[in-house]
């Protein structure tokens, strides 16, 4: 039976989030900085996206370095040693290498060599999918503690001369530790995907369909390509539908949501989704103005900042909701519990 009577699937154990952490690289890139090299303006970027600045990691840092720092932050907050983690998951579209998995590198850098570790690649929905999987592992009893990290170095895959994408995407990392608990904080989740038009948001070359060669590089096919307007519309629709399904599964309504924790893709997308769900603006976490779109890192980053600010109280209902390439989307409803 489900521990709290609300969860959508029976579980052997309860789960809680023991700690969240994040890491934002030092280099701040403002809209004014982008104006110097792109045919754009601070006014356009702020009005269309809500973004004012973003962070880029230096050339000496790969995604495992960002992930490591976010993981360490989450471990410190939880008061845990790396060896107390039973499984490491990294959600990323910018791994250190095509393979091996970045999670293997992160686990070893943390001093947890030997523990299972693997990557998930589901773009901006990565943290939502990863958190759902980590929670399922803990609730089913497979592992006691799973560390899920969303980490991206998107500055390494954008064409810095393409104003459509260069203004949006940035670097960062966030992490959460899901651990077995007497009381179950997980309420429900909903995940979905539609791969019928992968080219809506993708990197054309570098995979088995189009291996990298000189022609691909000359055509800029090793960079992110995006149909922004199409994504904009489906992002709002999918996020709202997903959140409503998750709420229904938990037998809750939007009025029960204390904090909506959306993927930080665009302030207008966040505002429209929150409005359609009838979640008031003061209950919506936003940091897209300072970090841009960090893909799988955005949700744990904004959560970690909320913890820093002491926003979450015991019993608060959190609605995590994301959307991204795939297309993919998902929601997780979580009851915040400090113990
Ligand atoms: C990309 C996005 C900000 C563009 O905003 P928009 O309001 O849809 O703008 P449009 O694409 O319709 O472009 C409007 C005009 O601005 C121009 N424009 C595009 N980028 C620009 C920029 N950085 N600076 C100035 N002008 C720009 C376009 O060329 C277009 O000009 P035109 O009217 O002369 O053709 C918006 O569509 C968006 O956020 N989409 C979702 C992207 C996303 O979140 N992707 C990741 C998913 S996880």
Tab-separated table of N, CA and C in Angstrom, residues 13 17-19 23 27 30 48 60 77-78 98 118 127 134 139-140 154 176 179 198 203 210 212 226 284 294 310:
chain	number	residue	atom	x	y	z
A	13	UNK	N	8.449	1.586	0.585
A	13	UNK	CA	9.073	2.549	1.497
A	13	UNK	C	8.658	3.970	1.132
A	17	UNK	N	13.323	14.165	0.233
A	17	UNK	CA	14.527	14.815	-0.290
A	17	UNK	C	15.380	15.210	0.908
A	18	UNK	N	16.581	14.624	0.990
A	18	UNK	CA	17.442	14.858	2.150
A	18	UNK	C	18.283	16.112	1.995
A	19	UNK	N	18.473	16.542	0.747
A	19	UNK	CA	19.288	17.743	0.539
A	19	UNK	C	19.276	18.154	-0.919
A	23	UNK	N	25.236	24.763	-8.197
A	23	UNK	CA	26.474	25.479	-8.507
A	23	UNK	C	26.250	26.335	-9.743
A	27	UNK	N	31.451	33.249	-14.171
A	27	UNK	CA	31.399	34.239	-15.250
A	27	UNK	C	29.964	34.656	-15.550
A	30	UNK	N	25.995	39.346	-19.238
A	30	UNK	CA	24.776	40.169	-19.214
A	30	UNK	C	24.227	40.342	-20.628
A	48	UNK	N	11.105	39.557	-24.162
A	48	UNK	CA	10.691	38.271	-24.740
A	48	UNK	C	10.995	37.063	-23.859
A	60	UNK	N	38.178	25.480	-18.747
A	60	UNK	CA	38.793	24.425	-17.930
A	60	UNK	C	37.752	23.561	-17.215
A	77	UNK	N	24.586	19.826	2.655
A	77	UNK	CA	23.305	20.231	3.252
A	77	UNK	C	22.637	19.052	3.959
A	78	UNK	N	22.818	17.846	3.384
A	78	UNK	CA	22.185	16.658	3.977
A	78	UNK	C	23.033	16.069	5.093
A	98	UNK	N	30.895	11.785	-25.273
A	98	UNK	CA	29.726	11.071	-25.785
A	98	UNK	C	29.505	9.831	-24.917
A	118	UNK	N	24.989	6.399	-13.717
A	118	UNK	CA	24.616	6.446	-15.134
A	118	UNK	C	23.998	7.796	-15.475
A	127	UNK	N	15.787	16.586	-15.138
A	127	UNK	CA	15.709	16.495	-13.677
A	127	UNK	C	14.379	15.886	-13.240
A	134	UNK	N	14.686	8.249	-9.473
A	134	UNK	CA	15.361	8.121	-8.178
A	134	UNK	C	14.341	7.785	-7.091
A	139	UNK	N	11.579	4.169	-3.284
A	139	UNK	CA	10.290	3.680	-2.761
A	139	UNK	C	10.123	2.177	-2.957
A	140	UNK	N	10.783	1.641	-3.992
A	140	UNK	CA	10.677	0.197	-4.225
A	140	UNK	C	11.693	-0.585	-3.400
A	154	UNK	N	25.772	24.364	-21.541
A	154	UNK	CA	25.131	24.618	-22.835
A	154	UNK	C	25.932	25.621	-23.663
A	176	UNK	N	19.889	16.825	-6.098
A	176	UNK	CA	19.003	16.467	-4.983
A	176	UNK	C	19.288	15.031	-4.562
A	179	UNK	N	16.093	10.025	-0.340
A	179	UNK	CA	16.435	8.947	0.594
A	179	UNK	C	15.193	8.290	1.194
A	198	UNK	N	11.613	15.482	-33.801
A	198	UNK	CA	12.777	15.754	-32.938
A	198	UNK	C	13.527	17.022	-33.321
A	203	UNK	N	20.407	18.891	-31.937
A	203	UNK	CA	21.699	19.117	-32.579
A	203	UNK	C	21.736	18.154	-33.762
A	210	UNK	N	23.845	11.460	-38.208
A	210	UNK	CA	24.675	12.408	-38.960
A	210	UNK	C	25.994	12.567	-38.206
A	212	UNK	N	29.704	13.539	-37.196
A	212	UNK	CA	30.406	14.813	-37.421
A	212	UNK	C	31.435	14.666	-38.543
A	226	UNK	N	16.804	25.263	-33.203
A	226	UNK	CA	15.540	25.341	-32.461
A	226	UNK	C	14.471	26.085	-33.245
A	284	UNK	N	5.308	31.169	-7.379
A	284	UNK	CA	6.074	30.590	-8.490
A	284	UNK	C	7.543	30.976	-8.345
A	294	UNK	N	19.126	26.811	-18.170
A	294	UNK	CA	20.202	25.847	-17.898
A	294	UNK	C	19.711	24.412	-18.057
A	310	UNK	N	15.195	29.858	2.774
A	310	UNK	CA	14.275	29.363	3.806
A	310	UNK	C	12.816	29.420	3.391
